Amino acid sequence: VDPFLIAPTLILAIAQRLVRKIDADCAQEIDEPGVKAIIDDSFKTLADEYKKDLPLDKNPKNAVPSSSNPSGLKGRMPVIEILEVDHEIQNLILGRKPEDDIWQVARKKGMISMREDAIIKSLEGIVPFTEVDSL
């Protein structure tokens, strides 16, 4: 599709995947330096003004078996990423700029990737950290 057809008609682009959820009483914190390094590396390009609202000071969780739930998992939920197409993004699309340029501009505006959404939900104890590897 030609860029001049996409840019002015696209308002928002959303991607989602379903991941498994941790059962309410089956969450266990992961306190490993390697995992913390992965999280810090994922969010290093996000501006501090957006980081302040995230639970980055918490440890991620994984699911552990319980007497009532041998897998520690129950249900699914979406992890998402949303790209808002404003005038600046439209101009990049019209200029046939590479995906990386679009990502950098969106990132400056606070865009969170699908993988980062999964990390945030793991920090909140909703999604097991093992699901992050699948994204």
CSV table of N, CA, C and O in Angstrom, one decimal:
chain,number,residue,atom,x,y,z
A,1,VAL,N,0.9,-1.2,0.0
A,1,VAL,CA,0.0,0.0,0.0
A,1,VAL,C,0.9,1.2,0.0
A,1,VAL,O,1.9,1.3,0.8
A,2,ASP,N,0.5,2.2,-0.8
A,2,ASP,CA,1.3,3.4,-0.9
A,2,ASP,C,1.2,4.2,0.4
A,2,ASP,O,0.1,4.3,1.0
A,3,PRO,N,2.3,4.8,0.9
A,3,PRO,CA,2.2,5.6,2.1
A,3,PRO,C,1.2,6.7,2.2
A,3,PRO,O,0.6,7.0,3.2
A,4,PHE,N,0.9,7.3,1.0
A,4,PHE,CA,0.0,8.4,1.0
A,4,PHE,C,-1.5,7.9,1.3
A,4,PHE,O,-2.3,8.7,1.6
A,5,LEU,N,-1.7,6.6,1.1
A,5,LEU,CA,-3.0,6.1,1.5
A,5,LEU,C,-3.1,5.7,2.9
A,5,LEU,O,-4.1,5.7,3.5
A,6,ILE,N,-1.9,5.3,3.5
A,6,ILE,CA,-1.9,4.9,4.9
A,6,ILE,C,-1.9,6.1,5.9
A,6,ILE,O,-2.7,6.1,6.8
A,7,ALA,N,-0.9,7.0,5.7
A,7,ALA,CA,-0.7,8.0,6.7
A,7,ALA,C,-1.9,8.8,7.1
A,7,ALA,O,-2.2,9.0,8.3
A,8,PRO,N,-2.7,9.4,6.2
A,8,PRO,CA,-3.8,10.2,6.6
A,8,PRO,C,-5.0,9.5,7.1
A,8,PRO,O,-5.9,10.0,7.8
A,9,THR,N,-5.1,8.2,6.9
A,9,THR,CA,-6.3,7.4,7.3
A,9,THR,C,-6.0,6.6,8.6
A,9,THR,O,-7.0,6.3,9.3
A,10,LEU,N,-4.8,6.4,9.0
A,10,LEU,CA,-4.5,5.6,10.2
A,10,LEU,C,-4.4,6.5,11.4
A,10,LEU,O,-3.7,7.5,11.4
A,11,ILE,N,-5.2,6.2,12.4
A,11,ILE,CA,-5.2,7.0,13.6
A,11,ILE,C,-4.4,6.3,14.7
A,11,ILE,O,-3.7,6.9,15.5
A,12,LEU,N,-4.6,4.9,14.8
A,12,LEU,CA,-4.0,4.1,15.8
A,12,LEU,C,-3.7,2.8,15.3
A,12,LEU,O,-4.5,2.2,14.5
A,13,ALA,N,-2.6,2.2,15.7
A,13,ALA,CA,-2.3,0.8,15.4
A,13,ALA,C,-2.1,0.1,16.7
A,13,ALA,O,-1.4,0.5,17.6
A,14,ILE,N,-2.8,-1.1,16.8
A,14,ILE,CA,-2.7,-1.8,18.1
A,14,ILE,C,-2.3,-3.3,17.7
A,14,ILE,O,-2.8,-3.9,16.8
A,15,ALA,N,-1.4,-3.8,18.6
A,15,ALA,CA,-1.0,-5.2,18.4
A,15,ALA,C,-1.3,-5.9,19.8
A,15,ALA,O,-1.1,-5.2,20.8
A,16,GLN,N,-1.7,-7.1,19.8
A,16,GLN,CA,-1.9,-7.8,21.1
A,16,GLN,C,-1.7,-9.3,21.0
A,16,GLN,O,-1.7,-9.8,19.9
A,17,ARG,N,-1.3,-9.9,22.1
A,17,ARG,CA,-1.2,-11.3,22.2
A,17,ARG,C,-1.8,-11.7,23.5
A,17,ARG,O,-1.7,-10.9,24.5
A,18,LEU,N,-2.3,-12.9,23.6
A,18,LEU,CA,-2.8,-13.4,24.8
A,18,LEU,C,-1.7,-14.2,25.6
A,18,LEU,O,-1.0,-15.0,24.9
A,19,VAL,N,-1.5,-13.9,26.9
A,19,VAL,CA,-0.6,-14.6,27.7
A,19,VAL,C,-1.3,-15.2,28.9
A,19,VAL,O,-2.4,-14.8,29.3
A,20,ARG,N,-0.6,-16.2,29.5
A,20,ARG,CA,-1.2,-16.8,30.7
A,20,ARG,C,-1.2,-15.9,31.9
A,20,ARG,O,-0.2,-15.1,32.0
A,21,LYS,N,-2.1,-16.1,32.8
A,21,LYS,CA,-2.2,-15.3,34.0
A,21,LYS,C,-1.8,-16.1,35.2
A,21,LYS,O,-2.0,-17.3,35.2
A,22,ILE,N,-1.2,-15.5,36.2
A,22,ILE,CA,-0.9,-16.2,37.5
A,22,ILE,C,-2.2,-16.3,38.3
A,22,ILE,O,-2.9,-15.3,38.5
A,23,ASP,N,-2.4,-17.5,38.9
A,23,ASP,CA,-3.6,-17.6,39.8
A,23,ASP,C,-3.3,-16.8,41.0
A,23,ASP,O,-2.1,-16.6,41.4
A,24,ALA,N,-4.3,-16.3,41.7
A,24,ALA,CA,-4.2,-15.4,42.8
A,24,ALA,C,-3.3,-15.7,43.9
A,24,ALA,O,-2.5,-14.9,44.3
A,25,ASP,N,-3.2,-17.0,44.3
A,25,ASP,CA,-2.4,-17.4,45.4
A,25,ASP,C,-1.1,-18.1,44.9
A,25,ASP,O,-0.5,-18.9,45.7
A,26,CYS,N,-0.7,-18.0,43.7
A,26,CYS,CA,0.4,-18.8,43.1
A,26,CYS,C,1.6,-17.9,42.6
A,26,CYS,O,2.4,-18.4,41.9
A,27,ALA,N,1.7,-16.7,43.1
A,27,ALA,CA,2.7,-15.8,42.6
A,27,ALA,C,4.0,-15.9,43.5
A,27,ALA,O,3.8,-15.9,44.7
A,28,GLN,N,5.1,-15.9,42.9
A,28,GLN,CA,6.4,-16.0,43.7
A,28,GLN,C,7.3,-15.0,43.1
A,28,GLN,O,7.5,-15.0,41.8
A,29,GLU,N,7.9,-14.1,43.9
A,29,GLU,CA,8.9,-13.1,43.4
A,29,GLU,C,10.1,-13.7,42.9
A,29,GLU,O,10.6,-14.7,43.4
A,30,ILE,N,10.7,-13.1,41.8
A,30,ILE,CA,12.0,-13.5,41.3
A,30,ILE,C,13.0,-12.4,41.7
A,30,ILE,O,12.8,-11.2,41.4
A,31,ASP,N,14.0,-12.8,42.5
A,31,ASP,CA,14.9,-11.8,42.9
A,31,ASP,C,16.3,-12.2,42.4
A,31,ASP,O,17.2,-12.7,43.2
A,32,GLU,N,16.5,-12.0,41.1
A,32,GLU,CA,17.8,-12.4,40.5
A,32,GLU,C,18.4,-11.2,39.8
A,32,GLU,O,17.6,-10.5,39.0
A,33,PRO,N,19.6,-10.9,39.9
A,33,PRO,CA,20.2,-9.7,39.2
A,33,PRO,C,20.1,-9.8,37.7
A,33,PRO,O,19.9,-8.8,37.1
A,34,GLY,N,20.2,-11.0,37.1
A,34,GLY,CA,20.1,-11.1,35.7
A,34,GLY,C,18.7,-10.7,35.2
A,34,GLY,O,18.6,-10.0,34.1
A,35,VAL,N,17.7,-11.0,35.9
A,35,VAL,CA,16.3,-10.6,35.5
A,35,VAL,C,16.2,-9.1,35.7
A,35,VAL,O,15.6,-8.4,34.8
A,36,LYS,N,16.7,-8.5,36.7
A,36,LYS,CA,16.6,-7.1,36.9
A,36,LYS,C,17.3,-6.4,35.8
A,36,LYS,O,16.9,-5.3,35.3
A,37,ALA,N,18.5,-6.9,35.3
A,37,ALA,CA,19.2,-6.3,34.2
A,37,ALA,C,18.4,-6.4,32.9
A,37,ALA,O,18.5,-5.4,32.1
A,38,ILE,N,17.7,-7.5,32.7
A,38,ILE,CA,16.8,-7.6,31.5
A,38,ILE,C,15.7,-6.5,31.5
A,38,ILE,O,15.5,-5.8,30.5
A,39,ILE,N,15.1,-6.3,32.7
A,39,ILE,CA,14.1,-5.2,32.8
A,39,ILE,C,14.7,-3.8,32.6
A,39,ILE,O,14.1,-3.0,31.9
A,40,ASP,N,15.8,-3.6,33.3
A,40,ASP,CA,16.4,-2.3,33.1
A,40,ASP,C,16.8,-2.0,31.7
A,40,ASP,O,16.6,-0.9,31.2
A,41,ASP,N,17.3,-3.0,31.0
A,41,ASP,CA,17.7,-2.8,29.6
A,41,ASP,C,16.5,-2.6,28.7
A,41,ASP,O,16.6,-1.8,27.8
A,42,SER,N,15.4,-3.2,29.0
A,42,SER,CA,14.1,-3.0,28.2
A,42,SER,C,13.6,-1.6,28.3
A,42,SER,O,13.1,-1.1,27.3
A,43,PHE,N,13.8,-1.0,29.4
A,43,PHE,CA,13.2,0.4,29.6
A,43,PHE,C,14.2,1.5,29.6
A,43,PHE,O,13.9,2.6,29.8
A,44,LYS,N,15.5,1.2,29.2
A,44,LYS,CA,16.5,2.2,29.2
A,44,LYS,C,16.3,3.4,28.2
A,44,LYS,O,16.7,4.5,28.5
A,45,THR,N,15.5,3.2,27.1
A,45,THR,CA,15.3,4.2,26.2
A,45,THR,C,14.0,5.0,26.5
A,45,THR,O,13.7,6.0,25.8
A,46,LEU,N,13.3,4.6,27.5
A,46,LEU,CA,12.0,5.3,27.8
A,46,LEU,C,12.3,6.5,28.7
A,46,LEU,O,13.1,6.4,29.6
A,47,ALA,N,11.8,7.6,28.4
A,47,ALA,CA,12.0,8.8,29.1
A,47,ALA,C,11.6,8.7,30.6
A,47,ALA,O,10.6,8.0,30.9
A,48,ASP,N,12.3,9.4,31.5
A,48,ASP,CA,12.0,9.3,32.9
A,48,ASP,C,10.6,9.8,33.2
A,48,ASP,O,10.0,9.2,34.2
A,49,GLU,N,10.1,10.7,32.5
A,49,GLU,CA,8.7,11.2,32.7
A,49,GLU,C,7.7,10.1,32.6
A,49,GLU,O,6.6,10.1,33.2
A,50,TYR,N,8.0,9.1,31.8
A,50,TYR,CA,7.0,7.9,31.6
A,50,TYR,C,7.4,6.8,32.6
A,50,TYR,O,6.5,6.1,33.1
A,51,LYS,N,8.7,6.6,32.9
A,51,LYS,CA,9.1,5.6,33.8
A,51,LYS,C,8.6,5.8,35.2
A,51,LYS,O,8.3,4.8,36.0
A,52,LYS,N,8.4,7.0,35.6
A,52,LYS,CA,8.0,7.3,37.0
A,52,LYS,C,6.6,6.7,37.4
A,52,LYS,O,6.3,6.4,38.5
A,53,ASP,N,5.8,6.4,36.4
A,53,ASP,CA,4.5,5.9,36.6
A,53,ASP,C,4.5,4.3,36.6
A,53,ASP,O,3.4,3.7,36.7
A,54,LEU,N,5.6,3.7,36.3
A,54,LEU,CA,5.7,2.3,36.2
A,54,LEU,C,6.3,1.6,37.5
A,54,LEU,O,7.1,2.3,38.2
A,55,PRO,N,5.9,0.4,37.8
A,55,PRO,CA,6.4,-0.3,39.0
A,55,PRO,C,7.7,-0.9,38.9
A,55,PRO,O,8.0,-2.1,39.2
A,56,LEU,N,8.7,-0.1,38.3
A,56,LEU,CA,10.0,-0.7,38.1
A,56,LEU,C,10.9,-1.0,39.3
A,56,LEU,O,11.9,-1.6,39.2
A,57,ASP,N,10.4,-0.6,40.5
A,57,ASP,CA,11.1,-0.9,41.7
A,57,ASP,C,10.7,-2.2,42.3
A,57,ASP,O,11.3,-2.7,43.3
A,58,LYS,N,9.7,-2.9,41.7
A,58,LYS,CA,9.2,-4.2,42.2
A,58,LYS,C,10.0,-5.3,41.5
A,58,LYS,O,10.6,-5.1,40.5
A,59,ASN,N,9.9,-6.5,42.1
A,59,ASN,CA,10.4,-7.7,41.5
A,59,ASN,C,9.4,-8.4,40.7
A,59,ASN,O,8.2,-8.4,41.1
A,60,PRO,N,9.7,-9.0,39.5
A,60,PRO,CA,8.7,-9.7,38.7
A,60,PRO,C,8.3,-11.0,39.4
A,60,PRO,O,9.0,-11.4,40.4
A,61,LYS,N,7.2,-11.5,39.0
A,61,LYS,CA,6.7,-12.7,39.6
A,61,LYS,C,6.6,-13.9,38.6
A,61,LYS,O,6.5,-13.6,37.4
A,62,ASN,N,6.7,-15.1,39.1
A,62,ASN,CA,6.4,-16.3,38.3
A,62,ASN,C,5.4,-17.1,39.0
A,62,ASN,O,5.1,-16.9,40.2
A,63,ALA,N,4.7,-18.0,38.3
A,63,ALA,CA,3.7,-18.9,38.9
A,63,ALA,C,4.4,-20.1,39.5
A,63,ALA,O,5.3,-20.6,38.9
A,64,VAL,N,3.9,-20.4,40.7
A,64,VAL,CA,4.3,-21.7,41.3
A,64,VAL,C,3.1,-22.5,41.7
A,64,VAL,O,2.0,-22.0,41.9
A,65,PRO,N,3.2,-23.8,41.7
A,65,PRO,CA,2.1,-24.7,42.0
A,65,PRO,C,1.6,-24.5,43.4
A,65,PRO,O,2.3,-24.1,44.3
A,66,SER,N,0.3,-24.7,43.6
A,66,SER,CA,-0.3,-24.7,44.9
A,66,SER,C,-1.2,-26.0,45.1
A,66,SER,O,-1.3,-26.7,44.1
A,67,SER,N,-1.7,-26.2,46.2
A,67,SER,CA,-2.5,-27.4,46.5
A,67,SER,C,-3.8,-27.3,45.6
A,67,SER,O,-4.3,-28.4,45.2
A,68,SER,N,-4.3,-26.1,45.3
A,68,SER,CA,-5.5,-26.0,44.6
A,68,SER,C,-5.3,-25.9,43.1
A,68,SER,O,-6.2,-26.0,42.3
A,69,ASN,N,-4.0,-25.5,42.7
A,69,ASN,CA,-3.7,-25.3,41.3
A,69,ASN,C,-2.3,-25.8,40.9
A,69,ASN,O,-1.3,-25.1,41.2
A,70,PRO,N,-2.2,-27.0,40.3
A,70,PRO,CA,-0.9,-27.6,40.1
A,70,PRO,C,0.0,-26.8,39.1
A,70,PRO,O,1.2,-26.9,39.1
A,71,SER,N,-0.6,-26.0,38.3
A,71,SER,CA,0.2,-25.2,37.3
A,71,SER,C,0.5,-23.8,37.8
A,71,SER,O,1.4,-23.2,37.3
A,72,GLY,N,-0.3,-23.3,38.7
A,72,GLY,CA,-0.2,-21.9,39.2
A,72,GLY,C,-0.7,-20.9,38.3
A,72,GLY,O,-0.6,-19.7,38.5
A,73,LEU,N,-1.3,-21.3,37.2
A,73,LEU,CA,-1.9,-20.4,36.2
A,73,LEU,C,-3.4,-20.5,36.0
A,73,LEU,O,-3.9,-21.6,36.2
A,74,LYS,N,-4.0,-19.4,35.7
A,74,LYS,CA,-5.5,-19.5,35.5
A,74,LYS,C,-5.9,-18.4,34.6
A,74,LYS,O,-5.8,-17.2,34.9
A,75,GLY,N,-6.4,-18.7,33.5
A,75,GLY,CA,-6.9,-17.7,32.5
A,75,GLY,C,-5.8,-17.1,31.6
A,75,GLY,O,-4.6,-17.4,31.7
A,76,ARG,N,-6.3,-16.2,30.8
A,76,ARG,CA,-5.4,-15.4,29.9
A,76,ARG,C,-5.7,-14.0,29.9
A,76,ARG,O,-6.8,-13.6,30.3
A,77,MET,N,-4.8,-13.2,29.5
A,77,MET,CA,-5.0,-11.7,29.3
A,77,MET,C,-4.2,-11.2,28.2
A,77,MET,O,-3.2,-11.8,27.9
A,78,PRO,N,-4.6,-10.1,27.6
A,78,PRO,CA,-3.8,-9.5,26.5
A,78,PRO,C,-2.6,-8.7,27.0
A,78,PRO,O,-2.7,-8.1,28.1
A,79,VAL,N,-1.5,-8.8,26.3
A,79,VAL,CA,-0.5,-7.8,26.4
A,79,VAL,C,-0.5,-7.0,25.1
A,79,VAL,O,-0.7,-7.6,24.0
A,80,ILE,N,-0.4,-5.7,25.2
A,80,ILE,CA,-0.6,-4.9,24.0
A,80,ILE,C,0.5,-3.8,23.8
A,80,ILE,O,1.2,-3.5,24.7
A,81,GLU,N,0.5,-3.3,22.5
A,81,GLU,CA,1.3,-2.1,22.2
A,81,GLU,C,0.4,-1.3,21.3
A,81,GLU,O,-0.3,-1.8,20.5
A,82,ILE,N,0.5,0.0,21.5
A,82,ILE,CA,-0.3,1.0,20.8
A,82,ILE,C,0.5,2.0,20.2
A,82,ILE,O,1.3,2.7,20.9
A,83,LEU,N,0.4,2.2,18.9
A,83,LEU,CA,1.1,3.3,18.2
A,83,LEU,C,0.0,4.4,17.8
A,83,LEU,O,-0.8,4.1,17.0
A,84,GLU,N,0.1,5.5,18.4
A,84,GLU,CA,-0.8,6.6,18.0
A,84,GLU,C,-0.1,7.4,16.8
A,84,GLU,O,1.0,7.8,16.9
A,85,VAL,N,-0.9,7.5,15.8
A,85,VAL,CA,-0.4,8.1,14.5
A,85,VAL,C,-0.8,9.6,14.5
A,85,VAL,O,-1.9,9.9,14.2
A,86,ASP,N,0.2,10.4,14.9
A,86,ASP,CA,0.0,11.8,14.9
A,86,ASP,C,0.6,12.4,13.7
A,86,ASP,O,1.1,11.7,12.8
A,87,HIS,N,0.7,13.7,13.6
A,87,HIS,CA,1.3,14.4,12.4
A,87,HIS,C,2.7,14.0,12.2
A,87,HIS,O,3.2,13.8,11.1
A,88,GLU,N,3.5,13.9,13.3
A,88,GLU,CA,4.9,13.6,13.1
A,88,GLU,C,5.1,12.2,12.6
A,88,GLU,O,5.9,12.0,11.7
A,89,ILE,N,4.3,11.2,13.1
A,89,ILE,CA,4.4,9.9,12.6
A,89,ILE,C,3.9,9.8,11.2
A,89,ILE,O,4.5,9.1,10.3
A,90,GLN,N,2.8,10.5,10.9
A,90,GLN,CA,2.3,10.6,9.5
A,90,GLN,C,3.4,11.0,8.5
A,90,GLN,O,3.6,10.4,7.4
A,91,ASN,N,4.2,12.1,8.9
A,91,ASN,CA,5.2,12.6,8.0
A,91,ASN,C,6.3,11.5,7.8
A,91,ASN,O,6.9,11.4,6.8
A,92,LEU,N,6.6,10.7,8.9
A,92,LEU,CA,7.6,9.7,8.7
A,92,LEU,C,7.1,8.6,7.8
A,92,LEU,O,7.9,8.1,6.9
A,93,ILE,N,5.9,8.3,7.9
A,93,ILE,CA,5.3,7.3,7.0
A,93,ILE,C,5.3,7.8,5.5
A,93,ILE,O,5.7,7.1,4.6
A,94,LEU,N,4.9,9.0,5.4
A,94,LEU,CA,4.9,9.6,4.0
A,94,LEU,C,6.3,9.7,3.4
A,94,LEU,O,6.5,9.6,2.2
A,95,GLY,N,7.3,9.9,4.3
A,95,GLY,CA,8.6,10.0,3.8
A,95,GLY,C,9.3,8.7,3.7
A,95,GLY,O,10.5,8.6,3.4
A,96,ARG,N,8.5,7.6,3.9
A,96,ARG,CA,9.0,6.2,3.7
A,96,ARG,C,10.3,6.0,4.6
A,96,ARG,O,11.2,5.3,4.3
A,97,LYS,N,10.2,6.5,5.9
A,97,LYS,CA,11.3,6.3,6.8
A,97,LYS,C,11.3,4.9,7.3
A,97,LYS,O,10.2,4.3,7.4
A,98,PRO,N,12.4,4.4,7.8
A,98,PRO,CA,12.5,3.0,8.3
A,98,PRO,C,11.7,2.9,9.6
A,98,PRO,O,11.5,3.9,10.3
A,99,GLU,N,11.4,1.7,9.9
A,99,GLU,CA,10.6,1.3,11.1
A,99,GLU,C,11.3,1.9,12.4
A,99,GLU,O,10.7,2.3,13.3
A,100,ASP,N,12.7,1.8,12.4
A,100,ASP,CA,13.4,2.2,13.5
A,100,ASP,C,13.2,3.7,13.8
A,100,ASP,O,13.2,4.1,15.0
A,101,ASP,N,13.1,4.5,12.8
A,101,ASP,CA,12.9,5.9,12.9
A,101,ASP,C,11.5,6.2,13.6
A,101,ASP,O,11.4,7.0,14.4
A,102,ILE,N,10.5,5.5,13.1
A,102,ILE,CA,9.2,5.6,13.6
A,102,ILE,C,9.2,5.2,15.1
A,102,ILE,O,8.6,5.8,16.0
A,103,TRP,N,9.9,4.1,15.4
A,103,TRP,CA,9.9,3.6,16.8
A,103,TRP,C,10.6,4.6,17.7
A,103,TRP,O,10.1,4.9,18.8
A,104,GLN,N,11.6,5.3,17.3
A,104,GLN,CA,12.3,6.3,18.1
A,104,GLN,C,11.4,7.4,18.4
A,104,GLN,O,11.4,7.9,19.5
A,105,VAL,N,10.7,7.9,17.4
A,105,VAL,CA,9.7,9.0,17.6
A,105,VAL,C,8.6,8.6,18.6
A,105,VAL,O,8.3,9.3,19.5
A,106,ALA,N,8.1,7.4,18.4
A,106,ALA,CA,7.0,6.9,19.2
A,106,ALA,C,7.5,6.7,20.6
A,106,ALA,O,6.8,7.0,21.6
A,107,ARG,N,8.7,6.2,20.8
A,107,ARG,CA,9.3,6.0,22.1
A,107,ARG,C,9.5,7.3,22.9
A,107,ARG,O,9.2,7.3,24.1
A,108,LYS,N,9.9,8.4,22.2
A,108,LYS,CA,10.0,9.7,22.8
A,108,LYS,C,8.7,10.1,23.4
A,108,LYS,O,8.6,10.9,24.3
A,109,LYS,N,7.6,9.6,22.8
A,109,LYS,CA,6.2,10.0,23.2
A,109,LYS,C,5.7,9.0,24.2
A,109,LYS,O,4.5,9.1,24.6
A,110,GLY,N,6.5,8.1,24.7
A,110,GLY,CA,6.1,7.2,25.7
A,110,GLY,C,5.5,5.8,25.3
A,110,GLY,O,4.9,5.1,26.1
A,111,MET,N,5.7,5.4,24.0
A,111,MET,CA,5.2,4.2,23.6
A,111,MET,C,5.8,3.0,24.3
A,111,MET,O,7.0,3.0,24.5
A,112,ILE,N,5.0,2.1,24.8
A,112,ILE,CA,5.5,0.8,25.4
A,112,ILE,C,5.3,-0.3,24.5
A,112,ILE,O,4.2,-0.5,23.9
A,113,SER,N,6.3,-1.2,24.3
A,113,SER,CA,6.2,-2.3,23.5
A,113,SER,C,5.4,-3.4,24.1
A,113,SER,O,5.1,-3.4,25.3
A,114,MET,N,5.0,-4.4,23.4
A,114,MET,CA,4.2,-5.5,23.9
A,114,MET,C,5.0,-6.3,24.9
A,114,MET,O,4.5,-6.7,26.0
A,115,ARG,N,6.3,-6.5,24.7
A,115,ARG,CA,7.2,-7.1,25.6
A,115,ARG,C,7.2,-6.4,27.0
A,115,ARG,O,7.2,-6.9,28.0
A,116,GLU,N,7.3,-5.1,26.8
A,116,GLU,CA,7.4,-4.2,28.1
A,116,GLU,C,6.1,-4.2,28.8
A,116,GLU,O,6.1,-4.2,30.0
A,117,ASP,N,5.0,-4.3,28.1
A,117,ASP,CA,3.7,-4.5,28.8
A,117,ASP,C,3.6,-5.8,29.6
A,117,ASP,O,3.1,-5.8,30.7
A,118,ALA,N,4.2,-6.8,29.0
A,118,ALA,CA,4.2,-8.1,29.7
A,118,ALA,C,5.1,-8.0,31.0
A,118,ALA,O,4.8,-8.5,32.0
A,119,ILE,N,6.2,-7.3,30.8
A,119,ILE,CA,7.1,-7.1,32.0
A,119,ILE,C,6.4,-6.3,33.1
A,119,ILE,O,6.5,-6.7,34.3
A,120,ILE,N,5.7,-5.2,32.7
A,120,ILE,CA,5.0,-4.4,33.7
A,120,ILE,C,3.9,-5.3,34.4
A,120,ILE,O,3.8,-5.3,35.6
A,121,LYS,N,3.2,-6.1,33.7
A,121,LYS,CA,2.2,-7.0,34.3
A,121,LYS,C,2.8,-8.1,35.1
A,121,LYS,O,2.2,-8.5,36.1
A,122,SER,N,4.1,-8.5,34.8
A,122,SER,CA,4.8,-9.4,35.7
A,122,SER,C,5.2,-8.7,37.0
A,122,SER,O,5.2,-9.3,38.1
A,123,LEU,N,5.7,-7.5,36.9
A,123,LEU,CA,6.0,-6.7,38.1
A,123,LEU,C,4.8,-6.5,39.0
A,123,LEU,O,5.0,-6.4,40.2
A,124,GLU,N,3.6,-6.4,38.4
A,124,GLU,CA,2.4,-6.3,39.2
A,124,GLU,C,1.9,-7.6,39.7
A,124,GLU,O,0.9,-7.6,40.4
A,125,GLY,N,2.5,-8.7,39.3
A,125,GLY,CA,2.0,-10.0,39.8
A,125,GLY,C,0.9,-10.6,39.0
A,125,GLY,O,0.2,-11.5,39.5
A,126,ILE,N,0.6,-10.1,37.8
A,126,ILE,CA,-0.5,-10.6,37.0
A,126,ILE,C,-0.1,-11.7,36.0
A,126,ILE,O,-0.8,-12.7,35.8
A,127,VAL,N,1.1,-11.5,35.4
A,127,VAL,CA,1.6,-12.4,34.3
A,127,VAL,C,2.9,-13.0,34.8
A,127,VAL,O,3.7,-12.2,35.3
A,128,PRO,N,3.1,-14.3,34.6
A,128,PRO,CA,4.4,-14.8,35.0
A,128,PRO,C,5.5,-14.3,34.0
A,128,PRO,O,5.3,-14.1,32.9
A,129,PHE,N,6.7,-14.1,34.6
A,129,PHE,CA,7.8,-13.5,33.9
A,129,PHE,C,8.2,-14.4,32.7
A,129,PHE,O,8.8,-14.0,31.7
A,130,THR,N,8.0,-15.7,32.9
A,130,THR,CA,8.3,-16.7,31.8
A,130,THR,C,7.6,-16.4,30.5
A,130,THR,O,8.0,-16.7,29.4
A,131,GLU,N,6.4,-15.7,30.6
A,131,GLU,CA,5.7,-15.3,29.4
A,131,GLU,C,6.4,-14.2,28.6
A,131,GLU,O,6.2,-14.0,27.4
A,132,VAL,N,7.3,-13.4,29.2
A,132,VAL,CA,8.0,-12.4,28.6
A,132,VAL,C,8.9,-12.9,27.5
A,132,VAL,O,9.0,-12.3,26.4
A,133,ASP,N,9.4,-14.1,27.7
A,133,ASP,CA,10.3,-14.7,26.7
A,133,ASP,C,9.6,-15.1,25.4
A,133,ASP,O,10.2,-15.2,24.4
A,134,SER,N,8.3,-15.3,25.5
A,134,SER,CA,7.5,-15.7,24.3
A,134,SER,C,7.2,-14.5,23.4
A,134,SER,O,6.6,-14.7,22.3
A,135,LEU,N,7.5,-13.3,23.8
A,135,LEU,CA,7.2,-12.1,23.0
A,135,LEU,C,8.4,-11.5,22.3
A,135,LEU,O,9.4,-11.5,22.7
